Structures are given as structure tokens and as C-alpha cells.
Coordinates of C-alpha atoms in Angstrom, one line a residue:
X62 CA 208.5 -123.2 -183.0
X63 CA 206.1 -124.5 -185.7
X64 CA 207.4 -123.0 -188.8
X65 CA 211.5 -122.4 -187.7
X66 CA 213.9 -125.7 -187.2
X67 CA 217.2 -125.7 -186.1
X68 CA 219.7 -127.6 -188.7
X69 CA 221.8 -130.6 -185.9
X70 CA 220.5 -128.7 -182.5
X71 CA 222.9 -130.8 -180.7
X72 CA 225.7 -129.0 -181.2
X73 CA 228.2 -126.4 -179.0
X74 CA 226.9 -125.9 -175.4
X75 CA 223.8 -128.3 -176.3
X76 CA 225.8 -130.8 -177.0
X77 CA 227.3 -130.3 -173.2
X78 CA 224.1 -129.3 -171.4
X79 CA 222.9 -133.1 -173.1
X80 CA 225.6 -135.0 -171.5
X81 CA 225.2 -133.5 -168.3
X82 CA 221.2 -134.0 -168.5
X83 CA 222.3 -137.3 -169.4
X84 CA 224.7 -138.4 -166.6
X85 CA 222.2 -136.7 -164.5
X86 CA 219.3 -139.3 -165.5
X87 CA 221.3 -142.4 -166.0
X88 CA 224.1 -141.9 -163.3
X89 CA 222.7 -139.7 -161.0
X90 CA 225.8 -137.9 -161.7
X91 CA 226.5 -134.2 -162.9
X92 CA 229.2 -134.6 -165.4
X93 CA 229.7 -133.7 -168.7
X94 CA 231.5 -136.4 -169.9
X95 CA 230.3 -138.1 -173.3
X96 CA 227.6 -140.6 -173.2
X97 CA 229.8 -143.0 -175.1
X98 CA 232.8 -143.0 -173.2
X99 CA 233.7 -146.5 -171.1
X100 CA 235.5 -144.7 -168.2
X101 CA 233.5 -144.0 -165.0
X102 CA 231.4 -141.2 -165.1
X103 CA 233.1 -137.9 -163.1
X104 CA 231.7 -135.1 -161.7
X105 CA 232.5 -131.8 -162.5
X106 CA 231.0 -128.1 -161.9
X107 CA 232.5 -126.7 -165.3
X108 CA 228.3 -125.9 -166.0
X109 CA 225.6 -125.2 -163.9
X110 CA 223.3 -127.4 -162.7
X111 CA 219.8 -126.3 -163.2
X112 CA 219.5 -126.2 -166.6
X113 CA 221.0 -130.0 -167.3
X114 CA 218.6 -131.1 -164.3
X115 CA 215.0 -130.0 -166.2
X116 CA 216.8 -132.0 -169.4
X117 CA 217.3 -135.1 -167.3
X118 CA 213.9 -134.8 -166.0
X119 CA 212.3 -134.7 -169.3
X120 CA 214.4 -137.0 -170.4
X121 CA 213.4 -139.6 -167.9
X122 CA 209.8 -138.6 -168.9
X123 CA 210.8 -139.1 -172.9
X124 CA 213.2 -141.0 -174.2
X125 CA 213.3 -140.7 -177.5
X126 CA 214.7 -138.0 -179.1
X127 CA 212.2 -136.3 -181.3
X128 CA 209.3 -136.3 -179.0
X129 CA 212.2 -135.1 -176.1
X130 CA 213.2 -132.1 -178.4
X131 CA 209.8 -131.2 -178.9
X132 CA 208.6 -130.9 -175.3
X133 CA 211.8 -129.1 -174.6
X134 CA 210.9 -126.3 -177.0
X135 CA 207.4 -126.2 -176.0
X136 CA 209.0 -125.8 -172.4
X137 CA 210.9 -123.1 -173.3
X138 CA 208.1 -121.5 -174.9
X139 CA 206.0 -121.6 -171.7
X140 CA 209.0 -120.3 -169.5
X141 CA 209.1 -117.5 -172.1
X142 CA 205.7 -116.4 -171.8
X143 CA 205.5 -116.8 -168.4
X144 CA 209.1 -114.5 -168.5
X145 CA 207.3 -111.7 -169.8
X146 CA 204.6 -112.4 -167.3
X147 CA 206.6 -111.9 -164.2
X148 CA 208.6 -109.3 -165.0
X149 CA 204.9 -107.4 -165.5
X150 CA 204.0 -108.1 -162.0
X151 CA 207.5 -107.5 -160.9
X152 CA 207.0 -103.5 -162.1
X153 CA 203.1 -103.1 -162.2
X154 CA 203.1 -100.9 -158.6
X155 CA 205.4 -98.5 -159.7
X156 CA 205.8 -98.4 -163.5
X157 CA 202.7 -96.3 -165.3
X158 CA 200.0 -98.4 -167.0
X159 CA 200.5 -97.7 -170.6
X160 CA 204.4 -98.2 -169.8
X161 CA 203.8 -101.1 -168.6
X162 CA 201.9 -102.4 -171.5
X163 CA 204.5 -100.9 -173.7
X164 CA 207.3 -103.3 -171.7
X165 CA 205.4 -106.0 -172.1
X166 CA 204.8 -105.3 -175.8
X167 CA 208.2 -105.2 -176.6
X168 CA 208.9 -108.2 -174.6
X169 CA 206.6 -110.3 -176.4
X170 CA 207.9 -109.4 -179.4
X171 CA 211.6 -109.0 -179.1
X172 CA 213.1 -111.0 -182.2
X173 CA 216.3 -112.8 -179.8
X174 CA 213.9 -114.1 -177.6
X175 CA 211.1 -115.2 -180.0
X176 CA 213.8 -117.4 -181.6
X177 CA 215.8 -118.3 -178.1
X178 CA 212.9 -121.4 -177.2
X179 CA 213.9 -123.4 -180.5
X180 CA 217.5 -123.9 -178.9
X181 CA 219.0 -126.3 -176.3
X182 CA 220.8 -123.4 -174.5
X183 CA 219.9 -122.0 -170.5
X184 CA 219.1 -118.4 -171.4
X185 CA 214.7 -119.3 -171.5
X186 CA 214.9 -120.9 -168.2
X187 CA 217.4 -118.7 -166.4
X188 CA 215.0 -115.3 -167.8
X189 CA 212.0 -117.0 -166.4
X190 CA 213.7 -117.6 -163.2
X191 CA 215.4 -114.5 -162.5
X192 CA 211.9 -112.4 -163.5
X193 CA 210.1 -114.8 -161.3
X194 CA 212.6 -113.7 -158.1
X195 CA 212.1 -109.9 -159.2
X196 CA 208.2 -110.7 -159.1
X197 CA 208.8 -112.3 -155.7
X198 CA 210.7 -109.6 -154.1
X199 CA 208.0 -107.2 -155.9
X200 CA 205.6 -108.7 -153.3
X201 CA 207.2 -109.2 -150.5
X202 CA 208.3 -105.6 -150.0
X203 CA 204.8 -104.6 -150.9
X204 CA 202.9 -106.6 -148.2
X205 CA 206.4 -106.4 -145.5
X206 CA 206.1 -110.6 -146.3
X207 CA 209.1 -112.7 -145.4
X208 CA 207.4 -115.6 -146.6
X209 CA 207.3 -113.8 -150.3
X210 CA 211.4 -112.8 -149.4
X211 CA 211.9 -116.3 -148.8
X212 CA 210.1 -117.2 -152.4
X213 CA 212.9 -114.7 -154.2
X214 CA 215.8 -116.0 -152.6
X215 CA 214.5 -119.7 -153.7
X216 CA 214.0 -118.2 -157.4
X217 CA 217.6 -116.3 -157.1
X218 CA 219.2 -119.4 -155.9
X219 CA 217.3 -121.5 -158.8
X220 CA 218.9 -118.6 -161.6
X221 CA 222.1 -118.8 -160.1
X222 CA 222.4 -122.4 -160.1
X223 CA 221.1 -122.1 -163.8
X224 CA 223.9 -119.3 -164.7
X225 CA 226.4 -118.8 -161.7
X226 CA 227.2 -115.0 -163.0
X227 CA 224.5 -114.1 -160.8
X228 CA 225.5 -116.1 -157.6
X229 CA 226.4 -112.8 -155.6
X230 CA 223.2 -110.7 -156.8
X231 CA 220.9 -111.9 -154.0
X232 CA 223.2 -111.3 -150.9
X233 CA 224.5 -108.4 -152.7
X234 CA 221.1 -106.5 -153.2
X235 CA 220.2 -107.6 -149.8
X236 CA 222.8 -105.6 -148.2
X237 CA 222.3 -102.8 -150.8
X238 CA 218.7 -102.8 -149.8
X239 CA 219.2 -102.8 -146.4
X240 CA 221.8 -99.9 -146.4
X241 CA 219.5 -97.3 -148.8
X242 CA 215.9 -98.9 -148.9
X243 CA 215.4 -99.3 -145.2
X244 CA 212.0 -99.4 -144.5
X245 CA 212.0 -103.2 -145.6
X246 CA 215.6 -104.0 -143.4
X247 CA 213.1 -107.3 -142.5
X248 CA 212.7 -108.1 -146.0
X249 CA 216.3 -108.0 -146.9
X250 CA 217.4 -109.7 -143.8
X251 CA 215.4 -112.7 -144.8
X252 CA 216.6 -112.3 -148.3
X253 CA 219.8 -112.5 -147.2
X254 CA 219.9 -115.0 -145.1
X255 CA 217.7 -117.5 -147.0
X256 CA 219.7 -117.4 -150.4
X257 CA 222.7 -118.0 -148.5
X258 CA 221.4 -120.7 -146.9
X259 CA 220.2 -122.1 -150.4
X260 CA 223.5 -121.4 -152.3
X261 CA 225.6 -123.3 -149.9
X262 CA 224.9 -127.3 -150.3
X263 CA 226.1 -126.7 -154.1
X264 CA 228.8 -124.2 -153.3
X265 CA 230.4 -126.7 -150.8
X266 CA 229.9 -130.0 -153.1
X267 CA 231.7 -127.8 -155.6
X268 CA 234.6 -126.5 -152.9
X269 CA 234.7 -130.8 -152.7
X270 CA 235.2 -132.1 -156.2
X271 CA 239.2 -132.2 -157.1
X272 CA 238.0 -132.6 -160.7
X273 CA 239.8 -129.9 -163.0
X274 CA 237.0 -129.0 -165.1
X275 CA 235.5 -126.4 -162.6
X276 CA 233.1 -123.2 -162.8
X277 CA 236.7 -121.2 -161.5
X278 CA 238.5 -122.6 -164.5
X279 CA 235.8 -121.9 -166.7
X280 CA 235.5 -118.5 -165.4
X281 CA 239.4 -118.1 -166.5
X282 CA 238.5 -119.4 -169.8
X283 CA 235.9 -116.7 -170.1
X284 CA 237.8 -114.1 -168.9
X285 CA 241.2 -115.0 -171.1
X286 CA 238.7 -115.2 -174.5
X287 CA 237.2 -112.1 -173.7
X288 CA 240.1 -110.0 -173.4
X289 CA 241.2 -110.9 -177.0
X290 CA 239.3 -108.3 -179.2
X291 CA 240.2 -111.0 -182.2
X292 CA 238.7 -113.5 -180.5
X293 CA 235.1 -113.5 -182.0
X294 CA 236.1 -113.0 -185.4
X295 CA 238.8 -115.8 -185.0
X296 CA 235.6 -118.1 -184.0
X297 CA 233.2 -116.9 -186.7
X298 CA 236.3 -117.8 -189.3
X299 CA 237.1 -121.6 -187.1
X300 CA 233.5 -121.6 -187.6
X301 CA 233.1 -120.9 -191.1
X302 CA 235.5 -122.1 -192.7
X303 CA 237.6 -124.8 -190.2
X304 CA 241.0 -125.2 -190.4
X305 CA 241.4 -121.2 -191.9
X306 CA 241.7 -119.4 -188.6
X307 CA 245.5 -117.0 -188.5
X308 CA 246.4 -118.8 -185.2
X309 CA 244.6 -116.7 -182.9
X310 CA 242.5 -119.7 -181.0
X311 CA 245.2 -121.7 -180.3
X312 CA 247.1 -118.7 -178.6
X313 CA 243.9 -118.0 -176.6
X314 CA 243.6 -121.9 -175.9
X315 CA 247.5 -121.5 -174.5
X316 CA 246.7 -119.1 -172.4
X317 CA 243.9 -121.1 -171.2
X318 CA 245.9 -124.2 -170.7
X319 CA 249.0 -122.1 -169.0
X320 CA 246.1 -120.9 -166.1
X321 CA 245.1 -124.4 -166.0
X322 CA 248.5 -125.0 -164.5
X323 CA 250.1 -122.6 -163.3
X324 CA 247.3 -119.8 -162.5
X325 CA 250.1 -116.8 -161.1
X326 CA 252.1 -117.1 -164.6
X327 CA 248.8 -117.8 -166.8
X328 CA 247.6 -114.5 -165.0
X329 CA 251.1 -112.6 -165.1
X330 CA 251.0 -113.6 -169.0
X331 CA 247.3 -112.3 -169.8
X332 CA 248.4 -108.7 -168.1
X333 CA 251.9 -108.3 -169.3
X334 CA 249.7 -108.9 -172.9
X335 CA 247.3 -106.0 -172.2
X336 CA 250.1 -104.0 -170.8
X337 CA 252.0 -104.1 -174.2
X338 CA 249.3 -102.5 -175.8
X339 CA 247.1 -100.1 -173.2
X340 CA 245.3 -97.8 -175.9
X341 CA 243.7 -100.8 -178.1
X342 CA 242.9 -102.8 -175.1
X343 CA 241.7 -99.9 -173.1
X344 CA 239.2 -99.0 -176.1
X345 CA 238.7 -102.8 -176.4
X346 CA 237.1 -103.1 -172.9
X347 CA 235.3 -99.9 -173.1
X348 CA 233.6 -101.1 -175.8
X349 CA 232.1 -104.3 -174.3
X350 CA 229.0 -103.1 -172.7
X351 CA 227.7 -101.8 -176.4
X352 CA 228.8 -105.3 -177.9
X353 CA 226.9 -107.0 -174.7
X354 CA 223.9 -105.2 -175.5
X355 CA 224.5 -105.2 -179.1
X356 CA 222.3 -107.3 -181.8
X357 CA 224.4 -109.9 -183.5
X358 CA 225.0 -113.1 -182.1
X359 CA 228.6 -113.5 -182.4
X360 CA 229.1 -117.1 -180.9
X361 CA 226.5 -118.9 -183.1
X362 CA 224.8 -118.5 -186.7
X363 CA 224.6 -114.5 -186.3
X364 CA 222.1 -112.3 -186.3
X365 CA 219.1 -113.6 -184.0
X366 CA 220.5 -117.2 -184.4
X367 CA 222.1 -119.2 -182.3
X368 CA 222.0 -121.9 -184.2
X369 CA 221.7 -122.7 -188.2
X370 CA 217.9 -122.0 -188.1
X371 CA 215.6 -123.2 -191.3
X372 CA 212.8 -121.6 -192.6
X373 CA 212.3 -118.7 -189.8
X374 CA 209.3 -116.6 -189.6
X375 CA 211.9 -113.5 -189.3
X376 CA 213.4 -113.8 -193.1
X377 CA 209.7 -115.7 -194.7
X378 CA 207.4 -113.1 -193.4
X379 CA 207.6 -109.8 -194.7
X380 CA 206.4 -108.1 -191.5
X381 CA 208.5 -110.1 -189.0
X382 CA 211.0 -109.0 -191.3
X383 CA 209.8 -105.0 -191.0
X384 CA 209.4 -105.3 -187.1
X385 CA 213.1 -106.9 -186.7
X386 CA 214.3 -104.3 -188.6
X387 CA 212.7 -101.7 -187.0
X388 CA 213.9 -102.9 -183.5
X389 CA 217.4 -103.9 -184.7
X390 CA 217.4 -99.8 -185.9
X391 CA 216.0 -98.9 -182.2
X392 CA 217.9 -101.0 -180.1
X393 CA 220.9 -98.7 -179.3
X394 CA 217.9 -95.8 -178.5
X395 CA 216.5 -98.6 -175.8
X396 CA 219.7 -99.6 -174.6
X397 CA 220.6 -95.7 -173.4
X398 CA 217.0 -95.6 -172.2
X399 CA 217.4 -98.8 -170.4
X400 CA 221.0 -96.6 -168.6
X401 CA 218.8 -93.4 -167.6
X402 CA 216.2 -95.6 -166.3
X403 CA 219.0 -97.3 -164.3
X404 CA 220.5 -94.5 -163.1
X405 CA 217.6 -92.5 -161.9
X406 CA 216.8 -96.0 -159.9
X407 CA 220.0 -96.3 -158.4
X408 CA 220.4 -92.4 -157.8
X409 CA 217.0 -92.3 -156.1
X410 CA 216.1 -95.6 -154.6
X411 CA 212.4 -95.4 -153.9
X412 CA 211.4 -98.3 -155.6
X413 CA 213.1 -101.4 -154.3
X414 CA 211.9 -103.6 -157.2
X415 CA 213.5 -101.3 -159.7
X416 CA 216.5 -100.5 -157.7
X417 CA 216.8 -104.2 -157.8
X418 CA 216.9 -104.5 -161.5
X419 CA 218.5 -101.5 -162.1
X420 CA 221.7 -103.0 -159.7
X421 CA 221.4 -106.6 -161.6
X422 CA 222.1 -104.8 -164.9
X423 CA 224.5 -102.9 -163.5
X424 CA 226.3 -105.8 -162.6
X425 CA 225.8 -108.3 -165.0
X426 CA 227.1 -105.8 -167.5
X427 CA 230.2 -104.8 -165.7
X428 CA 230.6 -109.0 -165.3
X429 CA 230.5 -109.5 -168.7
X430 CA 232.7 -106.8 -169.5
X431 CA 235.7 -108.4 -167.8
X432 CA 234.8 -111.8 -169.0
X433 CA 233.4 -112.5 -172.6
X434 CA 230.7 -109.8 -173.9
X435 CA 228.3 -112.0 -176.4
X436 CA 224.9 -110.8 -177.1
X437 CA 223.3 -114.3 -176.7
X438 CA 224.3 -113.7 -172.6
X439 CA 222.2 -110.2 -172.7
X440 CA 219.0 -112.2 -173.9
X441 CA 218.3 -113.4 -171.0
X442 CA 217.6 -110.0 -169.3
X443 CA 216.3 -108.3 -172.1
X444 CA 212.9 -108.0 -170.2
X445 CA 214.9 -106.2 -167.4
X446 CA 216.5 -104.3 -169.9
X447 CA 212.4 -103.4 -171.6
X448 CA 211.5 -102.6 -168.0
X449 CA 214.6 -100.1 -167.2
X450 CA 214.2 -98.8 -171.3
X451 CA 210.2 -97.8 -170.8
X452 CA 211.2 -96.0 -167.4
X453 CA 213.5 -94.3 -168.8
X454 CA 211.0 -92.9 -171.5
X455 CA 208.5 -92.6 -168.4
X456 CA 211.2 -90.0 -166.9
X457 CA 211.9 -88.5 -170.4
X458 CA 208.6 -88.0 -171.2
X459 CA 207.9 -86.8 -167.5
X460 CA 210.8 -84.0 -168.0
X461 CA 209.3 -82.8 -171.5
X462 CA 205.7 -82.3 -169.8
X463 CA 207.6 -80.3 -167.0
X464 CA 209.8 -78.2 -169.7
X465 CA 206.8 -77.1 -171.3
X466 CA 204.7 -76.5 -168.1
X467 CA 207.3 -74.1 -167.1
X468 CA 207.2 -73.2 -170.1
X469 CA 203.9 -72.0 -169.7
X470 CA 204.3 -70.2 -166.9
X471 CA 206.9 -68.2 -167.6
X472 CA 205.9 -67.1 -170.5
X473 CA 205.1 -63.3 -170.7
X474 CA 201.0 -62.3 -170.6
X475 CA 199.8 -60.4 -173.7

């Protein structure tokens, strides 16, 4: 934050998530619409509203636009540390000590979110809230405390309304809870019951609206673009070089547009697509969760970049350079840790804390699969992913001690 600087910040989704902070503080109104425009302002629920509503606030608090910026970085600094923070308390009952510190290690120093605070995007805030709700739940099944159940669901409501991906985890964890982990059925009751109770002012303001930029038609968006293996490279050549693109974003945009109005022959037109071509687009899909979890940003600048970034401490310092390279080299090794430690929770649910982020990975990687698979989405739960990855090696390293114990015994006396 004090070395790096992001060349026209406003740009993309910040340019969006500005309007809407905007519209929030001048209007009172969520909408996205452009600060310049003379027509009445409209609400929408294309984006979510948590994000855009700690904008407005600080806006409100500071005006101008340098000063603004700046306490929105340090912000997201704070929401990062306290990220890491959270996800350490979430896991600190069940996950060894020197894993633990070894999570919390490679949380603090993971190079996507070291950069992520310098950008106007809702990944720092929405990490921070979902570790805060896996920290709640972490003590309220540890001391049987509805009051601490009630606390998660408020922090799972607060991610959701940040990123709406994760709208169903709450109630959906709460019923998986209650079915396999049922000494805390109390627990997941109140769980349940409180995040739907949360969730539903904003689901029903949305069900209101008539307005056509909605989070379903944005969904639709998402899921036609990520269905097009051509589509990233299509926007890293608009983006590039504009105006030398082969076509392929405006037939993604008309598939958009044809769901827009008439979503059974948008839909029938998307499958009859894949249908022509099975074997790529069958490969295609099954590559997703790898591209998810992958390392280069593919909507932005590239790399660990969302955005043209100046003068970063990751290409100027030689060993920030070294430790980047040496976790770009062992991400794939963490990500299939990450999957053992995931399915050993989800296999043998003991733990309900990291059953809990085991299923939230689960999901939010089969989500992304059918919709659009872009590593900036996987930042924010990278620390769940550091969690699941160092009790993975926990269980690997527990299996190697056990090998050679038996090892031991077996062997023939002399």
C-alpha cells in the first residue's frame, strides 16, 4: 500500500461499485447508474449491496477523492489482517499448533491477497466476513451458544449480501449440520433460522424491483461467458489491444442479450451450442476448478494484478519476487492438499468448523465451475483454502508417521 499504486483505479467493477456507493450516499438509492447522468436515479440489484454501502459510508465521511482512496485501502488492509485473524480462531480447537501457525503463515503472505487491498473490488471485505462467520460458528458449537450461532448467521448474511454466490451456504450447512453433526442440532437450528430471517428483507426488495438489471440476469451473463472457453482470451485481446478481438465478445454479448429477452430460446441456444461440440466443452468444464484455483488473473492486468499496478514490492524486491515464485511453483501441490483435507472433512464430519469450510469450497468451486472460473473470485477464500491445504499435510504427515510405525513393528527381530 505504500510502495505499489494502481494506474486509473476507477476502472471495471470499481468504476460500478463507485456509482452504486455513490447513489447510495447522495440518493439513498442502490443503483449503478452514472453519477453524471440527468435521468432519475433507479434501483437495481445487478451487484450486491454490502460492498457499495462501506464505499458510501466512507464517502460521506471523505469527500474528496485522494484522501477517500486512501482510507479505503487502509480499510482493506485492516479487513485483511483481521481475515487471517479469524480464520485462526475459526481452526485453532482442532487444527495442530504448528499447522496452524503454518496457515497463518501462508496467509499472511499469499502474494493475491497482499496486493488485493490496493483495489476497489469486494473480494477484502467479503474474506473478512466470511472468516469472521466460520470464527463465529467455531464458537458457538464449542460452548453449545445460540447467541455465537446467531453472530455467524449475521456475518453469513453480511458475505452474502457482499457476494450473493454464497446466499444458500448458511441454510445449506445448517441442514447438513444438523443431518451428520448432530450433537449441535440447537446450534444449527438457530443458524438456520436466523440467516433466513436476515436474508429475507433484501431478497424480497429484490423479488420487488421490475428493473432489468438484476442479480438473475447477471447470473445469466456469468454463466453464458463462462461457458465460452474463448472467452478470457477474447477479453485479454479487447483488452489489450481494443478494437482487435475475432468477434468472439459480441457473440457472447448476443447470447446475453437473446436471455435478456427471451430466456427459454437464450437458454435452448447456449445448449444446442455445447451440444454441437460435447468433447471440447466437456474438457472445457472439467477444467474450471484448476483455472478457479489457478494463479493468473485473467480478468485484469494478469498475474497477481487486478489492475495496472506501479512500482510493486513483488517485481522491485528481489525476495518478494523469490517467495512469489516459490508459491506460484507450489500452488497446484496446496490446491490438491487443500481437496484431501476437504475430503477427509466431509467423509468424517467430527469437526463442524472444518466440515463447514470444507462444504463452502466444495461449493463455491462447483458454482464457479458452471458460471465464470476467474482466479480473482478464488482470492477471497484462499485462507479457507490455507486452512483445508495445512490439514491436508496434517493427515499426510499423520499417515507417513503411522506407515513407518507399522513399519517398525513388523519388521523381523535380529
Amino acid at each position: 500500500m505504500t510502495q505499489a499504486y494502481v494506474d486509473h483505479p476507477v476502472r471495471g467493477d470499481a468504476g460500478e461499485y463507485i456509482n452504486y456507493a455513490w447513489n447510495i450516499a447522495e440518493h439513498g438509492v442502490f443503483s449503478k447508474q452514472a453519477r453524471d447522468t440527468t435521468q432519475p436515479v433507479v434501483p437495481d440489484s445487478f451487484r450486491d449491496p454490502g460492498y457499495p454501502l462501506i464505499l458510501a459510508m466512507q464517502i460521506k465521511a471523505t469527500p474528496e477523492f485522494g484522501p477517500w482512496y486512501q482510507a479505503v485501502m487502509l480499510t482493506q488492509c485492516i479487513l485483511g489482517a483481521l481475515t487471517v485473524m479469524c480464520y485462526l480462531l475459526a481452526a485453532r480447537r482442532w487444527l495442530p499448533l504448528h499447522w496452524l501457525v503454518a496457515a497463518g503463515m501462508l496467509m499472511a503472505v499469499w502474494p493475491h491477497s497482499v496486493t488485493l487491498p490496493i483495489y476497489i473490488v469486494s473480494e477484502s471485505l467479503f474474506a473478512f466476513l466470511l472468516a469472521a462467520a466460520f470464527a463465529c460458528i467455531a464458537e458457538a458449537t464449542a460452548r453449545r451458544s445460540k447467541g455465537w450461532a446467531v453472530g455467524g448467521a449475521a456475518f453469513f448474511t453480511c458475505a452474502a449480501l457482499t457476494n450473493a454466490v454464497v446466499l444458500p451456504v448458511a441454510p445449506l450447512l445448517a441442514i447438513a449440520g444438523f443431518i451428520w453433526l448432530r450433537s449441535w442440532r440447537p446450534v444449527w437450528i438457530t443458524l438456520l433460522v436466523a440467516s433466513l430471517a436476515f436474508s429475507a428483507p433484501w431478497l424480497l426488495r429484490n423479488a420487488a424491483l421490475a428493473s432489468q438489471d438484476s442479480a438473475g440476469g447477471r447470473a445469466a451473463m456469468n454463466f453464458v461467458q463462462g461457458s465460452w472457453p474463448d472467452y478470457h482470451s477474447a477479453y485479454r485481446t479487447h483488452y489489450l489491444n481494443p478494437g482487435h478481438d475475432d468477434g468472439t465478445l459480441e457473440r457472447i454479448d448476443a447470447e446475453v442479450n437473446l436471455i435478456g429477452t427471451d430466456r427459454k430460446a437464450g437458454y435452448d441456444a447456449v445448449l444446442h451450442r455445447l451440444a454441437d461440440n460435447p468433447v471440447r466443452y466437456a474438457g472445457w468444464y472439467a477444467s474450471k476448478p484448476a483455472l478457479l484455483w489457478g494463479w493468473d488473473i485473467q480478468m485484469g492486468d494478469g498475474d497477481i494484478y487486478v489492475y495496472p499496478t506501479v512500482n510493486s514490492p513483488f517485481r522491485t524486491m528481489a525476495p518478494l519476487r523469490a517467495l512469489a515464485a516459490l508459491i506460484y511453483v507450489l500452488n497446484p501441490l496446496l490446491a490438491c492438499l487443500a481437496l484431501l483435507g476437504c475430503v477427509a472433512s466431509l467423509c468424517r464430519p467430527k469437526e463442524p468448523v472444518a466440515f463447514g469450510i470444507a462444504s463452502v469450497l466444495i461449493f463455491v468451486t462447483a458454482v464457479y465451475t458452471i458460471l465464470q472460473a476467474e482466479p480473482r473470485y478464488a482470492i477471497a477464500f484462499r485462507g479457507a483454502e490455507m486452512i483445508m491445504a495445512t490439514y491436508g499435510m496434517a493427515l499426510a504427515a499423520q499417515w507417513v508417521r503411522r506407515r513407518k510405525q507399522r513399519g517398525l513393528t513388523e519388521a523381523p527381530a535380529h
